[in-house]
mmCIF file of C-alpha atoms in Angstrom:
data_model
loop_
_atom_site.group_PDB
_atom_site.id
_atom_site.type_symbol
_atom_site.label_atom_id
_atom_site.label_comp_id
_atom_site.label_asym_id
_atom_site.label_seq_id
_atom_site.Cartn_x
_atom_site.Cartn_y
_atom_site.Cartn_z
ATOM 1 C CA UNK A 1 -9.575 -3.355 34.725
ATOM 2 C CA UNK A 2 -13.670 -2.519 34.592
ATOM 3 C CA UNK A 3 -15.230 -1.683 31.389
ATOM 4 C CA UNK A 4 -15.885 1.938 33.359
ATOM 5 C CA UNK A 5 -12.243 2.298 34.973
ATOM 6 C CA UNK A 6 -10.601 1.877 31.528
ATOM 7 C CA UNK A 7 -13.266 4.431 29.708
ATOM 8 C CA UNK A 8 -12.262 6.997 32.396
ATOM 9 C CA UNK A 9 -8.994 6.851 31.900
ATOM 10 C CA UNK A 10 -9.069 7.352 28.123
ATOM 11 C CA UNK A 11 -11.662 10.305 28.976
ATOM 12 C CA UNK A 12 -8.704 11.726 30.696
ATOM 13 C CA UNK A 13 -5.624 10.582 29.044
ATOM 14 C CA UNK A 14 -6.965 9.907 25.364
ATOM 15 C CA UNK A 15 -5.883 6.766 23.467
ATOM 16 C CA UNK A 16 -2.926 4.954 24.420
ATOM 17 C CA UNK A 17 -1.220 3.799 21.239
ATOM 18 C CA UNK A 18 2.178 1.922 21.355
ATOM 19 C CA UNK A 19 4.895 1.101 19.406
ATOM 20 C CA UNK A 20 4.913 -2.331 18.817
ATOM 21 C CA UNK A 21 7.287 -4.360 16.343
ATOM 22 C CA UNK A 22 5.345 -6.888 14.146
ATOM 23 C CA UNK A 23 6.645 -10.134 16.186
ATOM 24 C CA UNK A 24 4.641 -8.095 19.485
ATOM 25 C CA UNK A 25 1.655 -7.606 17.800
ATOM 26 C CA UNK A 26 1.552 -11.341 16.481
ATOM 27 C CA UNK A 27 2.224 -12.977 19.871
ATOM 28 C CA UNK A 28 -0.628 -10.944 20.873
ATOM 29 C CA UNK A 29 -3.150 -12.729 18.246
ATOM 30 C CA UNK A 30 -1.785 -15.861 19.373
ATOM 31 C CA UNK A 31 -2.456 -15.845 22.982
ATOM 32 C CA UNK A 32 -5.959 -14.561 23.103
ATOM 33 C CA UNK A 33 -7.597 -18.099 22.275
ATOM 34 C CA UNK A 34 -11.398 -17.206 22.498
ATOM 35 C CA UNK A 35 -11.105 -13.620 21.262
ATOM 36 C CA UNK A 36 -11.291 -12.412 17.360
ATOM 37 C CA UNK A 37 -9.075 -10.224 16.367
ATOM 38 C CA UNK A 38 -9.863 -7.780 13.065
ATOM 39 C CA UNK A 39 -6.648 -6.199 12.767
ATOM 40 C CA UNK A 40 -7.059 -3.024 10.482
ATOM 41 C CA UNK A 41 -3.647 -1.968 8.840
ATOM 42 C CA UNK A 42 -4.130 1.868 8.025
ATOM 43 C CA UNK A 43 -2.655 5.168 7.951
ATOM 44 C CA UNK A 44 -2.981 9.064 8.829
ATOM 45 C CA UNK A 45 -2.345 9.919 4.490
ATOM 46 C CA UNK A 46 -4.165 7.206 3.581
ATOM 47 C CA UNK A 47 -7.669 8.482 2.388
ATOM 48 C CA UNK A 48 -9.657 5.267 1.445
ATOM 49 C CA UNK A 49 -8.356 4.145 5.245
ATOM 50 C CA UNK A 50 -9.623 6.940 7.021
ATOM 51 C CA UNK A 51 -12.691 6.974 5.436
ATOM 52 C CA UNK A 52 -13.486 3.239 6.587
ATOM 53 C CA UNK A 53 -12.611 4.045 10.159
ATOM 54 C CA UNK A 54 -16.070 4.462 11.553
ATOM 55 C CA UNK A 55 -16.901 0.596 10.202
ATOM 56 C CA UNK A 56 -14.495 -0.631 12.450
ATOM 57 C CA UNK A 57 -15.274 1.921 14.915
ATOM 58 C CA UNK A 58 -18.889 0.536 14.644
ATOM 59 C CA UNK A 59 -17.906 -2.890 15.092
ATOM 60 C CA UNK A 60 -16.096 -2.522 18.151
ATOM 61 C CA UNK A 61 -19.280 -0.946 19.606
ATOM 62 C CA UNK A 62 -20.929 -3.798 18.726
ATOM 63 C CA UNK A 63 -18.955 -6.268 20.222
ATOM 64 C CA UNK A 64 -18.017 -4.783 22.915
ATOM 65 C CA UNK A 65 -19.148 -7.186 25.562
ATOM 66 C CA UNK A 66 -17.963 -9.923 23.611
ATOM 67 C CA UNK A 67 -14.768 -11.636 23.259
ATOM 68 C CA UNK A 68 -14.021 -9.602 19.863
ATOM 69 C CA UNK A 69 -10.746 -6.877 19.759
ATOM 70 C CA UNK A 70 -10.634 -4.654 16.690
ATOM 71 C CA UNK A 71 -7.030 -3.409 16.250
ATOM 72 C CA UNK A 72 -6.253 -0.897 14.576
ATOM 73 C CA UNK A 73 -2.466 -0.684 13.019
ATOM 74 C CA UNK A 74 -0.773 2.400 12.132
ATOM 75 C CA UNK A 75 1.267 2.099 9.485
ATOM 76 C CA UNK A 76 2.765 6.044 9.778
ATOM 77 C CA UNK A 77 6.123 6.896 10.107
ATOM 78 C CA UNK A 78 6.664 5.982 14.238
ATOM 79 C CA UNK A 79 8.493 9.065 14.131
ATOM 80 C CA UNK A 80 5.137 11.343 13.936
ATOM 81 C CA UNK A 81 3.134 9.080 16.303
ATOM 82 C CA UNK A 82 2.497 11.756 19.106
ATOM 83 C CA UNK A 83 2.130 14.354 16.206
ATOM 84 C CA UNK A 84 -0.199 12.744 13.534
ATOM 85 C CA UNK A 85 -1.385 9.446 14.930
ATOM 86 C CA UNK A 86 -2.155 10.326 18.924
ATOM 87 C CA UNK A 87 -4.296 13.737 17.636
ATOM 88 C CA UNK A 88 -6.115 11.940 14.953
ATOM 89 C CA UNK A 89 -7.626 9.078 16.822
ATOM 90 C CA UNK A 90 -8.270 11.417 19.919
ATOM 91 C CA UNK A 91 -10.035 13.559 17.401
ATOM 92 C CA UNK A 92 -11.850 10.614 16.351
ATOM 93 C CA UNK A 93 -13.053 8.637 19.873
ATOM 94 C CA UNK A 94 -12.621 5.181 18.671
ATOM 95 C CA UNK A 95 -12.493 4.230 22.298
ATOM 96 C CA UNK A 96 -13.705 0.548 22.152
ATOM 97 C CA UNK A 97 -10.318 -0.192 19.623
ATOM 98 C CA UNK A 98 -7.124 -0.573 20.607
ATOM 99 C CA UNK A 99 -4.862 1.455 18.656
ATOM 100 C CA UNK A 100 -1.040 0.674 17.560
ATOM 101 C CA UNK A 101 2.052 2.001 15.357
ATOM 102 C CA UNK A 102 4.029 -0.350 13.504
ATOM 103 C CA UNK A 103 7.916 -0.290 14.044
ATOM 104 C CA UNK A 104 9.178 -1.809 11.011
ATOM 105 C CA UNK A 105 11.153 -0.384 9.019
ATOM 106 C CA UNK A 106 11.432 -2.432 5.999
ATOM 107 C CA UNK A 107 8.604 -3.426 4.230
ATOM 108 C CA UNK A 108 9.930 -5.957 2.039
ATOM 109 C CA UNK A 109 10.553 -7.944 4.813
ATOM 110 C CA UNK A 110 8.000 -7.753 7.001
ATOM 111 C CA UNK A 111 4.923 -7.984 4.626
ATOM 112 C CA UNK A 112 4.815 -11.197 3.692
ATOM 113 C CA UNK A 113 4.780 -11.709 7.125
ATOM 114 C CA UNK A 114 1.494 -10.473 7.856
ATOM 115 C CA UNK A 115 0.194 -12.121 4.496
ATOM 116 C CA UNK A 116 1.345 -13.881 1.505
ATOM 117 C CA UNK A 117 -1.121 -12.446 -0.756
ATOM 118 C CA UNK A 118 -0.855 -9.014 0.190
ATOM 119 C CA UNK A 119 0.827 -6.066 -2.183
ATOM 120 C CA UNK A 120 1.347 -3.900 0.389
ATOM 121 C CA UNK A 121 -1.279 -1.519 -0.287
ATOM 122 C CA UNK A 122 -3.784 -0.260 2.331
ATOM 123 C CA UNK A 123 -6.086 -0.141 3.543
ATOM 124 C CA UNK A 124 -5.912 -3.757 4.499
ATOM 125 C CA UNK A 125 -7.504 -6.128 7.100
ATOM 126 C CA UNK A 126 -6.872 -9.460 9.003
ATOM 127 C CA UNK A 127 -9.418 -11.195 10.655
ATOM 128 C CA UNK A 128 -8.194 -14.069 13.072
ATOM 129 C CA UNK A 129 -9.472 -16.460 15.489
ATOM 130 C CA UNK A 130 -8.197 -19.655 16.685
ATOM 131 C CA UNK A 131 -5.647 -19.812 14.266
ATOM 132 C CA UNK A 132 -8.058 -19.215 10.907
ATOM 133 C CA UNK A 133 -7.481 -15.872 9.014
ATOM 134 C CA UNK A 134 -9.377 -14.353 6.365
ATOM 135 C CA UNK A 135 -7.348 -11.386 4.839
ATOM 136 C CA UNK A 136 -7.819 -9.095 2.494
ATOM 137 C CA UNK A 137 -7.125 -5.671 0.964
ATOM 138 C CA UNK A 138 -9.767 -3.284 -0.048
ATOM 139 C CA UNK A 139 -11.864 -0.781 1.971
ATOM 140 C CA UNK A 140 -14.791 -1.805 4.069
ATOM 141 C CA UNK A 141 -18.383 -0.216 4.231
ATOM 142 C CA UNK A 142 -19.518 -0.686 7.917
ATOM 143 C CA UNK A 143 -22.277 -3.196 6.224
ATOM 144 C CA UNK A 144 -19.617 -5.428 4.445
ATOM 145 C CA UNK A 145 -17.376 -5.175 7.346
ATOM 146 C CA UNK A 146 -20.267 -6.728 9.487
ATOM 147 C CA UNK A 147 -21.025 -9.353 7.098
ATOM 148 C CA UNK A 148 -17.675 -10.533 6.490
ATOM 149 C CA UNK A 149 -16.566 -10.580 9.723
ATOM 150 C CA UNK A 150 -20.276 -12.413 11.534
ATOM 151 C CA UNK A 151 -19.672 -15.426 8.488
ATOM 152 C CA UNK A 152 -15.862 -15.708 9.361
ATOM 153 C CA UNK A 153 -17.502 -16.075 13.351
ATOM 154 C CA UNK A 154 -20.063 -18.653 11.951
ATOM 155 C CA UNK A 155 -17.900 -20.386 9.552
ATOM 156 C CA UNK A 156 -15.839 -21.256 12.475
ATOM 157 C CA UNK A 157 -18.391 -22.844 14.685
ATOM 158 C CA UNK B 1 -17.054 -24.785 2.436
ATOM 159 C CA UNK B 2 -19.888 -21.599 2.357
ATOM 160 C CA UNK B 3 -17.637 -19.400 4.338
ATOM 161 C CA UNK B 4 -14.922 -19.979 1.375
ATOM 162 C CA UNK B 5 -17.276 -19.675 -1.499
ATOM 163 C CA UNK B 6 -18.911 -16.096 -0.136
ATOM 164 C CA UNK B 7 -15.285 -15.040 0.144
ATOM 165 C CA UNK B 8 -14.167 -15.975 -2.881
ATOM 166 C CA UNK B 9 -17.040 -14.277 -4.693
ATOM 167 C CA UNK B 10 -16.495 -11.406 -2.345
ATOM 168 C CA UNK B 11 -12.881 -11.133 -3.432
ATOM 169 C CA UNK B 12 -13.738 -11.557 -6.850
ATOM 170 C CA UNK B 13 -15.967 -9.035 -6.687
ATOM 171 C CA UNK B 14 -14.224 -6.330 -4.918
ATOM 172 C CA UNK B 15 -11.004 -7.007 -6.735
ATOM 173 C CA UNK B 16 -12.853 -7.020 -10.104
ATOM 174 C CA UNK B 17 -14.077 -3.629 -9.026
ATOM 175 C CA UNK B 18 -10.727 -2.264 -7.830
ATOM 176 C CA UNK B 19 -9.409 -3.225 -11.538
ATOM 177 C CA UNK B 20 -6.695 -5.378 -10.441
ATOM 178 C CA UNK B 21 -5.044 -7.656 -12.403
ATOM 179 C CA UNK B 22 -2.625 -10.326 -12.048
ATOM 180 C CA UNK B 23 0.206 -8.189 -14.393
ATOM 181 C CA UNK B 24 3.526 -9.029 -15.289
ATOM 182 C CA UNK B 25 6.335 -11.378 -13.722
ATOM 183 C CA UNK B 26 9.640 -10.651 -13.584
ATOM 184 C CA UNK B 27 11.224 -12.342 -16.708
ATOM 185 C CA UNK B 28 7.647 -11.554 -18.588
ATOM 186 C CA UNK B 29 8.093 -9.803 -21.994
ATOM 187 C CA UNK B 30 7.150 -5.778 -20.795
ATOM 188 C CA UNK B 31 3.785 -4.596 -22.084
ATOM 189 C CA UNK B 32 4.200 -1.253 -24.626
ATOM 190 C CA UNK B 33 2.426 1.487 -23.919
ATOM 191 C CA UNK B 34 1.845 4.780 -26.024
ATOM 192 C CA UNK B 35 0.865 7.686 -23.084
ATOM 193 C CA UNK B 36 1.026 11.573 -23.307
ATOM 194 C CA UNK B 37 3.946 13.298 -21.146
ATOM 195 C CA UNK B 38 2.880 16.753 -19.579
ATOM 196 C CA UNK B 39 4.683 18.242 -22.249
ATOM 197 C CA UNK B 40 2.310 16.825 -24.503
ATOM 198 C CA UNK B 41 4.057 14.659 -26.710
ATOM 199 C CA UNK B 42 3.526 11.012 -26.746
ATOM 200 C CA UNK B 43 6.440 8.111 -24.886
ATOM 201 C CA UNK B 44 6.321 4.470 -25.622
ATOM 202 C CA UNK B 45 8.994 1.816 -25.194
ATOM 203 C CA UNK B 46 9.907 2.698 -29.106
ATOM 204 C CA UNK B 47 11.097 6.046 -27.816
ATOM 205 C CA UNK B 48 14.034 4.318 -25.455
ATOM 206 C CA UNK B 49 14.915 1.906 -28.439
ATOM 207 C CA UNK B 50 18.609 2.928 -27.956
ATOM 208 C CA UNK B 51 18.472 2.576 -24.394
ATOM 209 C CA UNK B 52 19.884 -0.517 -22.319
ATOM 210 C CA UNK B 53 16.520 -0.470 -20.522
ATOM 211 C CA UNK B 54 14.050 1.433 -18.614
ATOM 212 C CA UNK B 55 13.201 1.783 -14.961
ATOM 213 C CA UNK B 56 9.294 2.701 -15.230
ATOM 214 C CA UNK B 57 7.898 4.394 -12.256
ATOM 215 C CA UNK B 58 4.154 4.015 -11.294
ATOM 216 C CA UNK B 59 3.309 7.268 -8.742
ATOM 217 C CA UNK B 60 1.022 10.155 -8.754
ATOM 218 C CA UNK B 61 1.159 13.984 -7.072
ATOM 219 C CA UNK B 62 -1.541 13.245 -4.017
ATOM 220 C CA UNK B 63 0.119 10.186 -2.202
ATOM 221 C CA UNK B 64 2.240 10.736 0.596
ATOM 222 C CA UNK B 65 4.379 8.143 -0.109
ATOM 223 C CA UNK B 66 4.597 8.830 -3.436
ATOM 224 C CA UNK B 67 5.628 12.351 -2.166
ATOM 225 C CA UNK B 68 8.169 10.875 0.182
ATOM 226 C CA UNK B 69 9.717 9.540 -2.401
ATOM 227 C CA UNK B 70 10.065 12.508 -4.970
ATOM 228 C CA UNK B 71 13.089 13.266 -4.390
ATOM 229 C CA UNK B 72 14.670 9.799 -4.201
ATOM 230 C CA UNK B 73 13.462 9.478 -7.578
ATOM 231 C CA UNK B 74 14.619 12.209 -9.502
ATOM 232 C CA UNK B 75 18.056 11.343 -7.633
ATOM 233 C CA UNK B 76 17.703 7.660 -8.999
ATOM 234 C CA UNK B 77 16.579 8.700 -12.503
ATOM 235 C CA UNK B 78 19.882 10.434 -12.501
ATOM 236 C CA UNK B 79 22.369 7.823 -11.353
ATOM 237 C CA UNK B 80 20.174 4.982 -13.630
ATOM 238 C CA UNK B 81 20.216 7.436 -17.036
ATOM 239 C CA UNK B 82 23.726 7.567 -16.602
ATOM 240 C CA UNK B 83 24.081 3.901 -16.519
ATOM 241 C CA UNK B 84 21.645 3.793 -19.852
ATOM 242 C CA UNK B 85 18.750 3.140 -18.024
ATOM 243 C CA UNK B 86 16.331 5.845 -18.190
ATOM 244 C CA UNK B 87 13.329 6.788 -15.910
ATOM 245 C CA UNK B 88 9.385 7.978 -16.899
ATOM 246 C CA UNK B 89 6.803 8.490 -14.385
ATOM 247 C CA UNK B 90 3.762 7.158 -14.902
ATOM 248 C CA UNK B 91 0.196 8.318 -13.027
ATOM 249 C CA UNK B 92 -2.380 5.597 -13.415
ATOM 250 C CA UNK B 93 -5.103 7.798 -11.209
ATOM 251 C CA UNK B 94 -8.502 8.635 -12.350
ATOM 252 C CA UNK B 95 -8.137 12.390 -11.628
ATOM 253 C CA UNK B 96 -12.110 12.245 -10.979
ATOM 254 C CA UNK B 97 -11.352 10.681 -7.631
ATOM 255 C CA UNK B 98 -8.263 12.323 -6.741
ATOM 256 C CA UNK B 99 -8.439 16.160 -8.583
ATOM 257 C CA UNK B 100 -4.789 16.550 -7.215
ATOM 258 C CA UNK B 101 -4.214 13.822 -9.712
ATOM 259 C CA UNK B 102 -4.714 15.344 -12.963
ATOM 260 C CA UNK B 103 -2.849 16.132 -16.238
ATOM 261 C CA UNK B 104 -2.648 20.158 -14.961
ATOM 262 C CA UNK B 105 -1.814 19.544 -11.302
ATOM 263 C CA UNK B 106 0.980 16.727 -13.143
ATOM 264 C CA UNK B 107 2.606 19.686 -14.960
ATOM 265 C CA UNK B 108 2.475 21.948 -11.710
ATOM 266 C CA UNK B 109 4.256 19.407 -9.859
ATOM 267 C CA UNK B 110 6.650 18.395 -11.987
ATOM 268 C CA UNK B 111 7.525 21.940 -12.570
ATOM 269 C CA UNK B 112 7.900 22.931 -8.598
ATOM 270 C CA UNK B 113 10.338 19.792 -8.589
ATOM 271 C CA UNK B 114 12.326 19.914 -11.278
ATOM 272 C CA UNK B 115 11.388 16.622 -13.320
ATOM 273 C CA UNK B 116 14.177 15.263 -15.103
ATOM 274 C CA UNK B 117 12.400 12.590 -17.052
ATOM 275 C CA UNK B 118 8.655 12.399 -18.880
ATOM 276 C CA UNK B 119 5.708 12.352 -16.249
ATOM 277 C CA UNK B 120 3.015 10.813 -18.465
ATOM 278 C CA UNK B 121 -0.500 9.872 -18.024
ATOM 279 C CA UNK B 122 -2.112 6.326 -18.113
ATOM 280 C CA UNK B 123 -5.221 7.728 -18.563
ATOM 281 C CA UNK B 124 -7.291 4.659 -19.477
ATOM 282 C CA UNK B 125 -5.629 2.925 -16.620
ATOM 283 C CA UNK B 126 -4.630 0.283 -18.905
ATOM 284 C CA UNK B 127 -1.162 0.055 -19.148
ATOM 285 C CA UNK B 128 -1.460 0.337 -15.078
ATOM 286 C CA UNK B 129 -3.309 -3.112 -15.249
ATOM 287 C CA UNK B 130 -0.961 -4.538 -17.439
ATOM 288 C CA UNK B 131 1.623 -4.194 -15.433
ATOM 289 C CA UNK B 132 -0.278 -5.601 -12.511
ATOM 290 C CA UNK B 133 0.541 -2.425 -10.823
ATOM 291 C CA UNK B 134 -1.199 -2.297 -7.208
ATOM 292 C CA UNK B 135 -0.204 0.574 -5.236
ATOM 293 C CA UNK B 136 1.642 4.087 -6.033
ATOM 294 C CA UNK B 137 5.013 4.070 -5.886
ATOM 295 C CA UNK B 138 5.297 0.436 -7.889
ATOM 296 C CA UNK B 139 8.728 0.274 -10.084
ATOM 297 C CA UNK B 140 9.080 -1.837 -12.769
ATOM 298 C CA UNK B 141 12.859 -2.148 -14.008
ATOM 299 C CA UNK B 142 12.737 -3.692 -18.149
ATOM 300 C CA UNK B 143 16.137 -4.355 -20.080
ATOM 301 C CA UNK B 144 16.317 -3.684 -23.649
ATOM 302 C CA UNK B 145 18.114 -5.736 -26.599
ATOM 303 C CA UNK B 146 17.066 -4.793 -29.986
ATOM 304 C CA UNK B 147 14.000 -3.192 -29.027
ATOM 305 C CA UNK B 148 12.841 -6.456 -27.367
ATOM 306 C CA UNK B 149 11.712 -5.417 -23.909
ATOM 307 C CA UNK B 150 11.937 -7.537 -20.461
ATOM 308 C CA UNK B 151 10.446 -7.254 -17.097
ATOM 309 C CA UNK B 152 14.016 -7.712 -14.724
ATOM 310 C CA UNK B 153 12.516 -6.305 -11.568
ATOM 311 C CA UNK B 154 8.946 -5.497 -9.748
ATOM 312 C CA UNK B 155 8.715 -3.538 -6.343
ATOM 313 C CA UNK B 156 10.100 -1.354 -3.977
ATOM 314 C CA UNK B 157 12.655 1.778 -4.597
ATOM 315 C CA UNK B 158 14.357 1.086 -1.401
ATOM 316 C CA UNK B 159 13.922 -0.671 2.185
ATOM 317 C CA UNK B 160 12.971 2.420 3.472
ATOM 318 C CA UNK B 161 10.274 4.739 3.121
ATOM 319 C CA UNK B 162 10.084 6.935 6.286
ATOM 320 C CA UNK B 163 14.195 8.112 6.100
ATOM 321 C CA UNK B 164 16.132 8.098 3.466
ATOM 322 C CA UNK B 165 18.970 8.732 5.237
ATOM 323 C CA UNK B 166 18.405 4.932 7.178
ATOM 324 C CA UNK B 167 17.745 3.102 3.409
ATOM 325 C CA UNK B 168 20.600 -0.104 3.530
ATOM 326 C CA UNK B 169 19.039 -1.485 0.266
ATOM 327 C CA UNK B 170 18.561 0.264 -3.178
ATOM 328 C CA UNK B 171 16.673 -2.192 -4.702
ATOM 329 C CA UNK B 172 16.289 -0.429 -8.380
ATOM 330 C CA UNK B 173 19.545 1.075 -8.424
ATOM 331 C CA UNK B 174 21.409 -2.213 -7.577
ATOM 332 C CA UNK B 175 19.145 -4.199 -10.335
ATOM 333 C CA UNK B 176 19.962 -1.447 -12.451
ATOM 334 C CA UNK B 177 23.919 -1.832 -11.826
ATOM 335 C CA UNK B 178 23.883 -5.794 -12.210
ATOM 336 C CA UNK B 179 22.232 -5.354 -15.280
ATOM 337 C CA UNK B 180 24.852 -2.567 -16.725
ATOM 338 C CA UNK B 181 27.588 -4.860 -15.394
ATOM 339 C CA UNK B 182 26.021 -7.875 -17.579
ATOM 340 C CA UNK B 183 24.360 -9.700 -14.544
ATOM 341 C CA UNK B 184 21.024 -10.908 -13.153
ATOM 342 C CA UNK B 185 19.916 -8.720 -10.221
ATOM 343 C CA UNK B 186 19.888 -10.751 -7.182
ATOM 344 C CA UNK B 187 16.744 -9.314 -5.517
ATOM 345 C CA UNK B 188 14.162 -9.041 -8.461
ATOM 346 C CA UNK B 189 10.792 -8.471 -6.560
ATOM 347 C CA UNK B 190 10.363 -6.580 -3.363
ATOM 348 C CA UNK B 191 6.770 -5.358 -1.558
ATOM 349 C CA UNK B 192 6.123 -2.216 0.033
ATOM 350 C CA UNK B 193 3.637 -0.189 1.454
ATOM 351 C CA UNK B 194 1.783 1.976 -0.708
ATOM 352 C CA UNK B 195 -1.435 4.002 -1.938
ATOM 353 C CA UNK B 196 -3.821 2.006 -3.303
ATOM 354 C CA UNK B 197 -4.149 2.971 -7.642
ATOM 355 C CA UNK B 198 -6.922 5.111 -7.878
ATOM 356 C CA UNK B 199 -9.153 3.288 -10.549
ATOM 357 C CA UNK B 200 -12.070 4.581 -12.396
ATOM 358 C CA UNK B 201 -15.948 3.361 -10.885
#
């Protein structure tokens, strides 16, 4: 689908955000060999996470005509995803991200998972590209967000 | 090589900032504290000394998982005092960030709810870090013998945050039991998602 035919329908429909289970959202960073992914794991009640939103919103306008996906992974309750989540980001127009809800119910298991070093705490971010992550799990300013991700492009090369 | 040395002084940076700490392992001897309760008399591990042990309970008023969980703790801190193991609260939050946070708005809440057990104040934020505490709610379950305290179990309250009507897994109250029965809890560390600790600039 074009750039344009995809921005009109989110004009008219507003984000499309799916449930995915953590295996889904995994196979997806696997397949996509020349994209980076910066998966975002963040929350509705979670005030540090809202409030470094726009840096990934920026950096999806950035890289928009490049092979570069910022996801953005609700951690709310699935439950309140057409109440909370849907209303939120269609308040918020992060249009160039792609926008998920995590279906997984317990933590404990699943966590390690995404990373070993994590505590579970967000807001907390992945960056991944042919198989080499970075992760970590404190809140981005839109400059730091830039920086970090640009050397993990050019650390790769 | 560069790419790993600016993120290691990156993370060493930004987790110096955020005040964490590596903490306590489960087996570790538990750190004593001595923190004001809302009613405004001090709690330390001295004031358990008859006690078998104590489940300690890192959470604050503002976070919604903390709030999700109110009432699952004041039901635990029931069913664990009455196996000897009593519960306190603990709010490591620097109320400057997070008003909602503070030593008033801790009596107001516990008040609306009904605390059964102390709701005190880590106000320097130290006991928080030596715990290793990282996120709001963060349990720490410590035995007692002789006034000799041990860490028996770090995490999670139970496998479920969103329903507590779908939990399979009490994690505290079944480290709890094994310990009342004489035994070693067989899950003794658990992660979960949580607020990040509030800590002071």
């Amino acid at each position: 689908m074009s750039l344009f035919a995809s921005l009109f329908l989110y004009l008219a429909l507003g984000p499309h955000v799916e449930e995915v289970r953590l295996s889904q959202l995994q196979q997806r960073l696997h397949a996509g060999r020349d994209t980076a992914y910066v998966v975002n794991f963040w929350a509705t009640w979670c005030k540090p996470c809202v409030e470094e939103l726009p840096a990934f919103d920026k950096l999806s306008r950035t890289y928009k005509d490049q092979p570069v996906k910022v996801i953005l992974v609700s951690l709310d309750n699935p439950a309140e995803r057409e109440a909370k989540v849907v209303p939120f980001l269609t308040r918020r127009g992060y249009e160039y991200c792609d926008a998920v809800v995590l279906n997984e119910p317990k933590p404990h298991l699943w966590i390690d998972r995404v990373d070993q070093s994590w505590s579970g705490s967000i807001p907390a971010t992945l960056f991944i590209k042919d198989g080499r992550r970075l992760f970590g799990e404190f809140q981005f300013s839109a400059e730091l967000l830039e920086k970090t991700f640009t050397d993990f492009l050019n650390e790769g090369k | 090589m560069k790419y790993v040395l600016m993120f290691m002084i990156l993370a060493t940076s930004m987790f110096a900032q955020q005040g964490v700490q590596t903490g306590v392992v489960v087996g570790d001897r538990a750190p004593d504290f001595r923190l004001i309760n809302i009613d405004g008399q001090f709690i330390s591990l001295d004031t358990y000394k008859n006690s078998k042990g104590l489940v300690v309970v890192f959470t604050c008023n503002h976070c919604p998982y903390s709030v999700k969980y109110e009432d699952r703790i004041i039901a635990l801190a029931a069913e664990t005092a009455k196996l000897g193991y009593p519960l306190v609260a603990i709010n490591p939050n620097d109320p400057v960030k997070v008003p909602g946070d503070s030593y008033e708005n801790m009596q107001v809440r516990a008040k609306e709810k009904g605390f059964t057990f102390p709701y005190i104040v880590d106000g320097t934020q130290e006991i928080a870090k030596a715990y290793g505490a990282k996120r709001t709610p963060h349990v720490f379950l410590l035995s007692n013998a002789s006034n000799s305290w041990k860490v028996e179990y770090i995490g999670a309250i139970d496998d479920n945050a969103n329903d507590a009507e779908k939990v399979e897994s009490r994690f505290v109250l079944d480290a709890v039991r094994s310990l009342s029965s004489g035994s070693t809890p067989t899950v003794t560390q658990t992660k979960a998602i949580g607020c990040t600790i509030k800590w002071k600039e």
